[in-house]
PDB file of C-alpha atoms in Angstrom:
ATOM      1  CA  UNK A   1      98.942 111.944 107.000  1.00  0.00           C
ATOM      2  CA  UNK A   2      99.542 110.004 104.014  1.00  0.00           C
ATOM      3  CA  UNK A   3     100.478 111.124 100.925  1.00  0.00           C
ATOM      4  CA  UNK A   4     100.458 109.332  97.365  1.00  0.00           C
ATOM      5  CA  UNK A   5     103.410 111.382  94.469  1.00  0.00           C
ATOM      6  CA  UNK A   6     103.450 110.427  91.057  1.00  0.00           C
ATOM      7  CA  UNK A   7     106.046 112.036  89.683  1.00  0.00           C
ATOM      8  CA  UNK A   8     105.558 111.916  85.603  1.00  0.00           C
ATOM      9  CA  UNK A   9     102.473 113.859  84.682  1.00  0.00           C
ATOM     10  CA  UNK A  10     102.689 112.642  80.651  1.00  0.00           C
ATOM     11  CA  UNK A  11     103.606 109.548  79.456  1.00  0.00           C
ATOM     12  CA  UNK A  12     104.065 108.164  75.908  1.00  0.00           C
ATOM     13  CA  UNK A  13     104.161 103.982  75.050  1.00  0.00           C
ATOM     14  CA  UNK A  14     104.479 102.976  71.132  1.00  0.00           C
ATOM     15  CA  UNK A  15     101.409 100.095  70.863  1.00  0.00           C
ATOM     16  CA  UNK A  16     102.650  96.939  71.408  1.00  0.00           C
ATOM     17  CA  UNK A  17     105.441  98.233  73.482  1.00  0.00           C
ATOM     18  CA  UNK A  18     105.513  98.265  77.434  1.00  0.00           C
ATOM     19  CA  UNK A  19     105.270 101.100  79.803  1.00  0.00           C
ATOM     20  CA  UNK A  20     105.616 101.727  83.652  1.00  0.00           C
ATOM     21  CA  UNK A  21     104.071 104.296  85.446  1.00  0.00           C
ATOM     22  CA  UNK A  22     105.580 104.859  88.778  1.00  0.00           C
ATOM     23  CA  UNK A  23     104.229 105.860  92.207  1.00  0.00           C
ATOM     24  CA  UNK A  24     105.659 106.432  95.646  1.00  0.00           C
ATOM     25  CA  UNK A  25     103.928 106.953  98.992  1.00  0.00           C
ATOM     26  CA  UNK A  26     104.540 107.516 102.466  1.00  0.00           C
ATOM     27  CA  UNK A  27     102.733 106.421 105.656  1.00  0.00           C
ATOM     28  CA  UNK A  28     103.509 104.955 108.877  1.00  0.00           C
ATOM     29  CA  UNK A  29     101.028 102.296 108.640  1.00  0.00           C
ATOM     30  CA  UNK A  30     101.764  98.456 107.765  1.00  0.00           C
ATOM     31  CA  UNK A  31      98.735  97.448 106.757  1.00  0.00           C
ATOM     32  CA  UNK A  32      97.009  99.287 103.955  1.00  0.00           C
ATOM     33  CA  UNK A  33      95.923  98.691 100.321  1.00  0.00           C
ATOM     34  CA  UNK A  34      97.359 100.224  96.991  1.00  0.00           C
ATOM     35  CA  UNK A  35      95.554 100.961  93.641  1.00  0.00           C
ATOM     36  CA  UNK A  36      95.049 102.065  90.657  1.00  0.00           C
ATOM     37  CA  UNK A  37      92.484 103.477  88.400  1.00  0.00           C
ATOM     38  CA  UNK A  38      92.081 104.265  85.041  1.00  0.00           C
ATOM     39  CA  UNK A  39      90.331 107.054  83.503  1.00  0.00           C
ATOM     40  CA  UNK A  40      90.219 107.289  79.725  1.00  0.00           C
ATOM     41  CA  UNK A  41      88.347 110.212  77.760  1.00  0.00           C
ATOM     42  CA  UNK A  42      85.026 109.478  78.939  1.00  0.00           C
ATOM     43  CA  UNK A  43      86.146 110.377  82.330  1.00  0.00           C
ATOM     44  CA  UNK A  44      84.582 107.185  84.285  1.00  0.00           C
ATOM     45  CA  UNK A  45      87.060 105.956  86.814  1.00  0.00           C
ATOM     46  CA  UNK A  46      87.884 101.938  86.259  1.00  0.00           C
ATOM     47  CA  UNK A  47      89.817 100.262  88.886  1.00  0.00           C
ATOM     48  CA  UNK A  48      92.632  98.616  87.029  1.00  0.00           C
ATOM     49  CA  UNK A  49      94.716  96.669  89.812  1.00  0.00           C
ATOM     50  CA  UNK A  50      95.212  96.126  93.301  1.00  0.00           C
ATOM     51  CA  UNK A  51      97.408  95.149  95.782  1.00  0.00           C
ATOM     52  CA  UNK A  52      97.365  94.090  99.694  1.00  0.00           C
ATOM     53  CA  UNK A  53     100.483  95.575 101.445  1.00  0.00           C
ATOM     54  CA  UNK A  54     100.780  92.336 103.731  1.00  0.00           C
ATOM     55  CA  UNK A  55     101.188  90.326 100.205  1.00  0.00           C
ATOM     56  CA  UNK A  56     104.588  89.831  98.411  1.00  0.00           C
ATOM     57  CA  UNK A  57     103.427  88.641  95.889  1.00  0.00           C
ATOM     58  CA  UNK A  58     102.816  91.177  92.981  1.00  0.00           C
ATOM     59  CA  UNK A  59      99.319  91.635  91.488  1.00  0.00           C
ATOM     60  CA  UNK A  60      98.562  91.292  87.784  1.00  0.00           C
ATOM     61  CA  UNK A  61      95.567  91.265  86.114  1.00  0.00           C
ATOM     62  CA  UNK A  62      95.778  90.535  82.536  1.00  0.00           C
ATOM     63  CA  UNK A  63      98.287  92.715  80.679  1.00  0.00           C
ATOM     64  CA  UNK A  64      98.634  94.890  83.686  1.00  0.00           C
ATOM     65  CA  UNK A  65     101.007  94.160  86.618  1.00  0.00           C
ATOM     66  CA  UNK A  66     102.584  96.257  89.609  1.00  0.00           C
ATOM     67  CA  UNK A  67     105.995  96.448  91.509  1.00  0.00           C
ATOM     68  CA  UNK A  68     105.152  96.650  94.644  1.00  0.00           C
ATOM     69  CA  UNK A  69     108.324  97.236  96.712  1.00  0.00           C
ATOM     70  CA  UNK A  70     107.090  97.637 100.325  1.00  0.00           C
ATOM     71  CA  UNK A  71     109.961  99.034 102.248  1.00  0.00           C
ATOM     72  CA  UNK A  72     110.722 101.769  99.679  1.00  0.00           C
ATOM     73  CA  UNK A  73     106.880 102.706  99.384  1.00  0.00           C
ATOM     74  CA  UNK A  74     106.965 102.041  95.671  1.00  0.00           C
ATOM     75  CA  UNK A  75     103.706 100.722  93.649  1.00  0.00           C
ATOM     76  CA  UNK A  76     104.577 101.292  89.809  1.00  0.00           C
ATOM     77  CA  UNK A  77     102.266  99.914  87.335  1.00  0.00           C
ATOM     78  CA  UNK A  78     103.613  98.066  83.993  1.00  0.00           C
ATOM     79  CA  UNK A  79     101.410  98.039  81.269  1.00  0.00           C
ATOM     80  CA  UNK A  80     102.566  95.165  78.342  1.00  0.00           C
ATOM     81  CA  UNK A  81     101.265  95.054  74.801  1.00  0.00           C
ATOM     82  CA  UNK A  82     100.515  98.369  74.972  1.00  0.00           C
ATOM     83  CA  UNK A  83      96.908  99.092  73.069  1.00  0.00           C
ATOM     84  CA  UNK A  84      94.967 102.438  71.671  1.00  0.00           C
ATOM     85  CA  UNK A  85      92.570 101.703  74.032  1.00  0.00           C
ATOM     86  CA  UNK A  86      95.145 102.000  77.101  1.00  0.00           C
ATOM     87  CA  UNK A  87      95.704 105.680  76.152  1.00  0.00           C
ATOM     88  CA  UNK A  88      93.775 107.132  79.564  1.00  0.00           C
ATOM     89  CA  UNK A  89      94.942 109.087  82.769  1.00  0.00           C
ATOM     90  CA  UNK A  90      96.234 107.058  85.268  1.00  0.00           C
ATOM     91  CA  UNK A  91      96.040 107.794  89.291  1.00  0.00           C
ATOM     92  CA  UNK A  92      97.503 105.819  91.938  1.00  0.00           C
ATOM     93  CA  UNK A  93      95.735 105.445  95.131  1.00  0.00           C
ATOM     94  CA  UNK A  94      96.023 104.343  98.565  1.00  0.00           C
ATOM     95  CA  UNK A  95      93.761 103.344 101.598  1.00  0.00           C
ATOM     96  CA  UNK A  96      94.349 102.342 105.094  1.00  0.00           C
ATOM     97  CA  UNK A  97      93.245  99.277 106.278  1.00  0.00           C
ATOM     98  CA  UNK A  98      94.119 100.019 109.874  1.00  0.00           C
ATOM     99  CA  UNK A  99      91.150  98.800 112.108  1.00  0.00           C
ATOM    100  CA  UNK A 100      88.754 101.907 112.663  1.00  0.00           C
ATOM    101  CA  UNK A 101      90.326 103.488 109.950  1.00  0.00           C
ATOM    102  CA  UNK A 102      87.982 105.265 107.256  1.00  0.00           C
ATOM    103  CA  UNK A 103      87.396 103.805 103.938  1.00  0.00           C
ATOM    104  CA  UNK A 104      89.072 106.822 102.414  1.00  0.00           C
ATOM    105  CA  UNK A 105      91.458 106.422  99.161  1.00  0.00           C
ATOM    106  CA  UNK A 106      93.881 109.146  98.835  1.00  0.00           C
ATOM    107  CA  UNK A 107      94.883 109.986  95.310  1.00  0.00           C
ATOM    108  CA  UNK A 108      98.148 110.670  93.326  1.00  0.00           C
ATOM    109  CA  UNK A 109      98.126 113.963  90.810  1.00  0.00           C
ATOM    110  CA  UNK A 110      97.710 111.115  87.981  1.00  0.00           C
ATOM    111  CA  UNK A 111     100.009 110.311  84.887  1.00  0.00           C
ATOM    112  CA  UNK A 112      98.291 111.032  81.257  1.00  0.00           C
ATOM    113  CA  UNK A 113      99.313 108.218  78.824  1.00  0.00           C
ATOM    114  CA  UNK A 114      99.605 108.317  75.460  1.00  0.00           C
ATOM    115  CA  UNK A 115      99.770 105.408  73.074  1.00  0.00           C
ATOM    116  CA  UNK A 116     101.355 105.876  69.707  1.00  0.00           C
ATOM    117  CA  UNK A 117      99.684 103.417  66.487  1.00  0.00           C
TER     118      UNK A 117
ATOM    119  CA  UNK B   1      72.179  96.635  86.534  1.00  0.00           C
ATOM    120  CA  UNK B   2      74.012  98.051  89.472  1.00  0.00           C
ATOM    121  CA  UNK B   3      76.059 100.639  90.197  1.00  0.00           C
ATOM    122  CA  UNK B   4      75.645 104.455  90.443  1.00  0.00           C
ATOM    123  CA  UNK B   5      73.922 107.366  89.086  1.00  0.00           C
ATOM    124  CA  UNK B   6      75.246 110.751  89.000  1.00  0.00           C
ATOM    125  CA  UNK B   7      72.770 113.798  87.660  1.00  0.00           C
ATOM    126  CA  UNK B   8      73.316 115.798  85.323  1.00  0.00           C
ATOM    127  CA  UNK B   9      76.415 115.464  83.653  1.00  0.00           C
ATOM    128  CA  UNK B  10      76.742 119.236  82.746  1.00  0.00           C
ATOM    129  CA  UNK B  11      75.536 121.820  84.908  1.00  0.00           C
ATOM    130  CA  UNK B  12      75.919 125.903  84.525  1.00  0.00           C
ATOM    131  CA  UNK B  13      75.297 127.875  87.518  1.00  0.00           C
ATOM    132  CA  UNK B  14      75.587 131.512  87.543  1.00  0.00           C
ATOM    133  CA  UNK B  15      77.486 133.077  90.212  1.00  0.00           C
ATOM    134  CA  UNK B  16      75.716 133.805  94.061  1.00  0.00           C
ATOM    135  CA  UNK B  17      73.511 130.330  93.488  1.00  0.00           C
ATOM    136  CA  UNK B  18      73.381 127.150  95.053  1.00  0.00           C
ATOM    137  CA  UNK B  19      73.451 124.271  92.567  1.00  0.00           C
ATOM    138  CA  UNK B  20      72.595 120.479  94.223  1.00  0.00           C
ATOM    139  CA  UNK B  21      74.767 117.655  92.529  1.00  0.00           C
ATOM    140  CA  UNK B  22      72.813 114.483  92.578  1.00  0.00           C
ATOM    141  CA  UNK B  23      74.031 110.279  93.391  1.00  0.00           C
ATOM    142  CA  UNK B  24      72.571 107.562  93.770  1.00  0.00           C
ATOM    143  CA  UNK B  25      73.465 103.976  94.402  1.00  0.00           C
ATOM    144  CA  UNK B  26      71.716 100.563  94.195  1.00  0.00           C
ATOM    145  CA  UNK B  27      74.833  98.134  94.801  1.00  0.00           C
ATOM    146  CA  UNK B  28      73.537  98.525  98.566  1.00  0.00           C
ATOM    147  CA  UNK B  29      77.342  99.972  99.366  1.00  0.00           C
ATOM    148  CA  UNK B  30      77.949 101.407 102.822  1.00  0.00           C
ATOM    149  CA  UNK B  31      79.930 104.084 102.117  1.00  0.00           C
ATOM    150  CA  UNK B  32      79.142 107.127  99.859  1.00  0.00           C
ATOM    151  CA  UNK B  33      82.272 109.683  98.426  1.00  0.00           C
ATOM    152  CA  UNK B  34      82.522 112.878  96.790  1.00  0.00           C
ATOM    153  CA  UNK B  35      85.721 113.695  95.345  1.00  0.00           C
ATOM    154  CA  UNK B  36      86.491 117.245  93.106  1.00  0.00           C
ATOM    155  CA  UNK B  37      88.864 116.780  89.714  1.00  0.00           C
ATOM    156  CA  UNK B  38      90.723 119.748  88.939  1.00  0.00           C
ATOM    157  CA  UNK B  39      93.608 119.410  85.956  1.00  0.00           C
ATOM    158  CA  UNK B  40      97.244 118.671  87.428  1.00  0.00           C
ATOM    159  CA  UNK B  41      95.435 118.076  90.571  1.00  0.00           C
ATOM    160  CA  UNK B  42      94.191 114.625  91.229  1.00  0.00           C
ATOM    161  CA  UNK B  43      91.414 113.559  92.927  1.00  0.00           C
ATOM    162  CA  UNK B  44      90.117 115.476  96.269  1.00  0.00           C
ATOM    163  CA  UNK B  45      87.946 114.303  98.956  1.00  0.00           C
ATOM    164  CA  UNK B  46      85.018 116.681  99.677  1.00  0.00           C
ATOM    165  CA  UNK B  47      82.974 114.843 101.788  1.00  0.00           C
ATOM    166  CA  UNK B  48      82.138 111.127 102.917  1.00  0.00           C
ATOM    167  CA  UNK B  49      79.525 108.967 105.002  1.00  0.00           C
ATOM    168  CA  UNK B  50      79.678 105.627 106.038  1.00  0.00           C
ATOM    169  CA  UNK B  51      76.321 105.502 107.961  1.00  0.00           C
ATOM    170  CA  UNK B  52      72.650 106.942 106.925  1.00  0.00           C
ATOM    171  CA  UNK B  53      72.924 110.355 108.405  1.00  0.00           C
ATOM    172  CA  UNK B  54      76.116 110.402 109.009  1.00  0.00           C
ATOM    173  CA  UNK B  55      79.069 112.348 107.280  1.00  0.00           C
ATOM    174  CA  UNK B  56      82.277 113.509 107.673  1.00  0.00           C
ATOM    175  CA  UNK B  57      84.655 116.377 106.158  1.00  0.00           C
ATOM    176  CA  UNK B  58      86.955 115.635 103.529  1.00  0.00           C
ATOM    177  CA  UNK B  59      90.147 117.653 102.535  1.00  0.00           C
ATOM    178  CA  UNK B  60      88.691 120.558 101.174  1.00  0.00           C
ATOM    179  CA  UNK B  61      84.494 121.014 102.612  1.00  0.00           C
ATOM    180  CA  UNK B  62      84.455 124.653 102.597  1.00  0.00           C
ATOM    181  CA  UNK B  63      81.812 125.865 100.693  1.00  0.00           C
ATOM    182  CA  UNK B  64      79.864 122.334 100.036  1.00  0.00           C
ATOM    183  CA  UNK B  65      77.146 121.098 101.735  1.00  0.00           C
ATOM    184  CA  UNK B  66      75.608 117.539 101.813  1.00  0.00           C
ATOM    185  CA  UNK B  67      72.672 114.487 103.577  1.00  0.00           C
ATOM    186  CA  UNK B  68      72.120 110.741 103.737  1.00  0.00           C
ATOM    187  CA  UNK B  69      68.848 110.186 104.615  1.00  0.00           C
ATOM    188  CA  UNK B  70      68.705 107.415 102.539  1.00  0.00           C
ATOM    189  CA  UNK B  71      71.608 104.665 102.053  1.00  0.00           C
ATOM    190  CA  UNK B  72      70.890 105.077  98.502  1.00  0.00           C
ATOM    191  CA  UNK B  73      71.300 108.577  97.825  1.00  0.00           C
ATOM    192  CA  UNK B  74      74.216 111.177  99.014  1.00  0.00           C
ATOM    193  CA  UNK B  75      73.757 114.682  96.709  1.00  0.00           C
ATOM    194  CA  UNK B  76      76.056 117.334  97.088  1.00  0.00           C
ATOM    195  CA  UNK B  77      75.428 121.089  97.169  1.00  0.00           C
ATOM    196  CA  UNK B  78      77.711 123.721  96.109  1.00  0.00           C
ATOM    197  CA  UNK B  79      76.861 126.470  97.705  1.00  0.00           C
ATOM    198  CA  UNK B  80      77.603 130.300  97.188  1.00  0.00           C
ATOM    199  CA  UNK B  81      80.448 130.349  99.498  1.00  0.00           C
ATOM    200  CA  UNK B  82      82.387 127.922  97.320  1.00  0.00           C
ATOM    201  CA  UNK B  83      84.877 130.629  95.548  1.00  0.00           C
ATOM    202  CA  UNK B  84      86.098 128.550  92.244  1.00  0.00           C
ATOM    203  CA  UNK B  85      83.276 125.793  92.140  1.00  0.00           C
ATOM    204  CA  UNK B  86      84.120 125.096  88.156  1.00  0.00           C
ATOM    205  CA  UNK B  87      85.031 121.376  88.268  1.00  0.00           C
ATOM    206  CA  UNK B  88      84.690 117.974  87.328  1.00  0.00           C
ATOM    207  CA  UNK B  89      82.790 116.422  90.385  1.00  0.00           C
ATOM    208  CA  UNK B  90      83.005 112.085  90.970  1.00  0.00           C
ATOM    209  CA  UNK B  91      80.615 110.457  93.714  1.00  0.00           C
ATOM    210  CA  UNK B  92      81.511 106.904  94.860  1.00  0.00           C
ATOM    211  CA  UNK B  93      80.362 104.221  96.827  1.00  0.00           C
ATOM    212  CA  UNK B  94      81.855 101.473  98.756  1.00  0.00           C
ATOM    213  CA  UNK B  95      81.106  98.420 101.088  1.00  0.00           C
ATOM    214  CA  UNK B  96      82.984  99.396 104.226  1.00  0.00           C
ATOM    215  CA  UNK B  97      86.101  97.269 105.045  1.00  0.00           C
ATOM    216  CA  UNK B  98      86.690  96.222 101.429  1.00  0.00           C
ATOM    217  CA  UNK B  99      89.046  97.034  98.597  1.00  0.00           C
ATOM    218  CA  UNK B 100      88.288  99.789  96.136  1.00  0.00           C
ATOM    219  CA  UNK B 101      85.363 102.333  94.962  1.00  0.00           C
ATOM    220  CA  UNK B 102      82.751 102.254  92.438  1.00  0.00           C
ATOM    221  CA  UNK B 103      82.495 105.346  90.745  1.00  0.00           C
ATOM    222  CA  UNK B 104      79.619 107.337  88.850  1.00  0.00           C
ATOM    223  CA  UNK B 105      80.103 108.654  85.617  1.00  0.00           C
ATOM    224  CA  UNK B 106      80.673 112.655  87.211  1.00  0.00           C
ATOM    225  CA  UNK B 107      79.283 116.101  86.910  1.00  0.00           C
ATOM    226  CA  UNK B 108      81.058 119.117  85.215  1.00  0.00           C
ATOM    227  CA  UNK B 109      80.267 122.256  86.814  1.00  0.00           C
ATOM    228  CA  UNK B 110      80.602 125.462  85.196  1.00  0.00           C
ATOM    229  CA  UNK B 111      80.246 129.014  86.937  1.00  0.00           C
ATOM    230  CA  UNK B 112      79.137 131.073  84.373  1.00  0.00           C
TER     231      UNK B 112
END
């Protein structure tokens, strides 16, 4: 079974400053997708990135961009320019994209980020 | 606008009762999710479907209960046998073979 770790349950980023959450995962599949969401205070879930595994190329979307690093089943996040309104939990997921395979994402623990003004 | 619908946000049930979680969706997604949110936890799959009146088990369906009649709508009952039901509780939707989840806004669950 798959299993998404993030290993650093607080976080703290000065605004302005930049931050990288990590995330590590194991599977035996090839072809899958990686994510991850935000949730600030209000608790609604906002998909910040995402990446294909069979892409090398590293997403970014804005001030957000990942490491993907395929063959050591890494997927960290790096958040530039740091703002107040960044300060949120942060979970890492995956999902298979093996035909016949379920559209389920599996989860990481999450990493709480704090941004200092 | 689209997206999806989760009812109430707060909800207090008192031990021994069955409480039914409500979702609904009008993005016209396939696929309907409930996950649990405990702290230092993460996110947990309770149930999914990804046909009307279909569903499968998640990681941890003891105790919950839920339907799809409709593609719309996919509520959730916690039911008596669920031993620590206090939680946040997220419902999602997707289109089957495509990228990430829309999410509702949740339910917090209290056993009181």
């Amino acid at each position: 079974a798959q299993t998404v770790t993030q290993s650093q349950p607080e976080m703290s980023v000065q605004e302005a400053e930049t931050v990288t959450l990590s995330c590590t995962y194991d599977t035996s599949e090839s072809d899958y997708y990686l994510f991850w969401y935000k949730q600030p205070p209000s608790r609604q879930m906002i998909l910040v990135i995402r990446q294909e595994a069979y892409k090398q190329q590293n997403a970014t979307e804005n001030r957000f961009s990942v490491n993907f690093q395929k063959a050591a089943k890494s997927f960290s996040l790096k958040i530039s320019d740091s703002q107040l309104g960044d300060a949120a939990m942060y979970f890492c997921a995956y999902r298979s994209a093996v035909g016949g395979a379920t559209n389920k994402l599996i989860f990481g623990t999450g990493t709480l980020l704090a941004v200092q003004p | 606008d689209g997206g999806i619908t989760q009812s109430p946000k707060y909800l207090f049930r008192k031990e021994g009762q069955n409480v039914t979680l409500s979702c609904e969706q009008n993005l016209n997604h396939d696929a309907m999710y409930w996950y649990r949110q405990d702290p230092g936890q993460g996110l947990r799959l309770i149930y999914y479907s990804q046909i009307v009146n279909d569903f499968q088990k998640g990681d941890i369906a003891e105790g919950y209960s839920v339907s799809r009649e409709k593609k719309e709508s996919f509520p959730l009952t916690v039911t008596s046998a669920q031993k620590n039901p206090t939680a946040f509780y997220l419902c999602a939707s997707s289109i089957l073979g495509v990228h990430g989840y829309t999410f509702g806004s949740g339910t917090r669950l209290t056993v009181v």
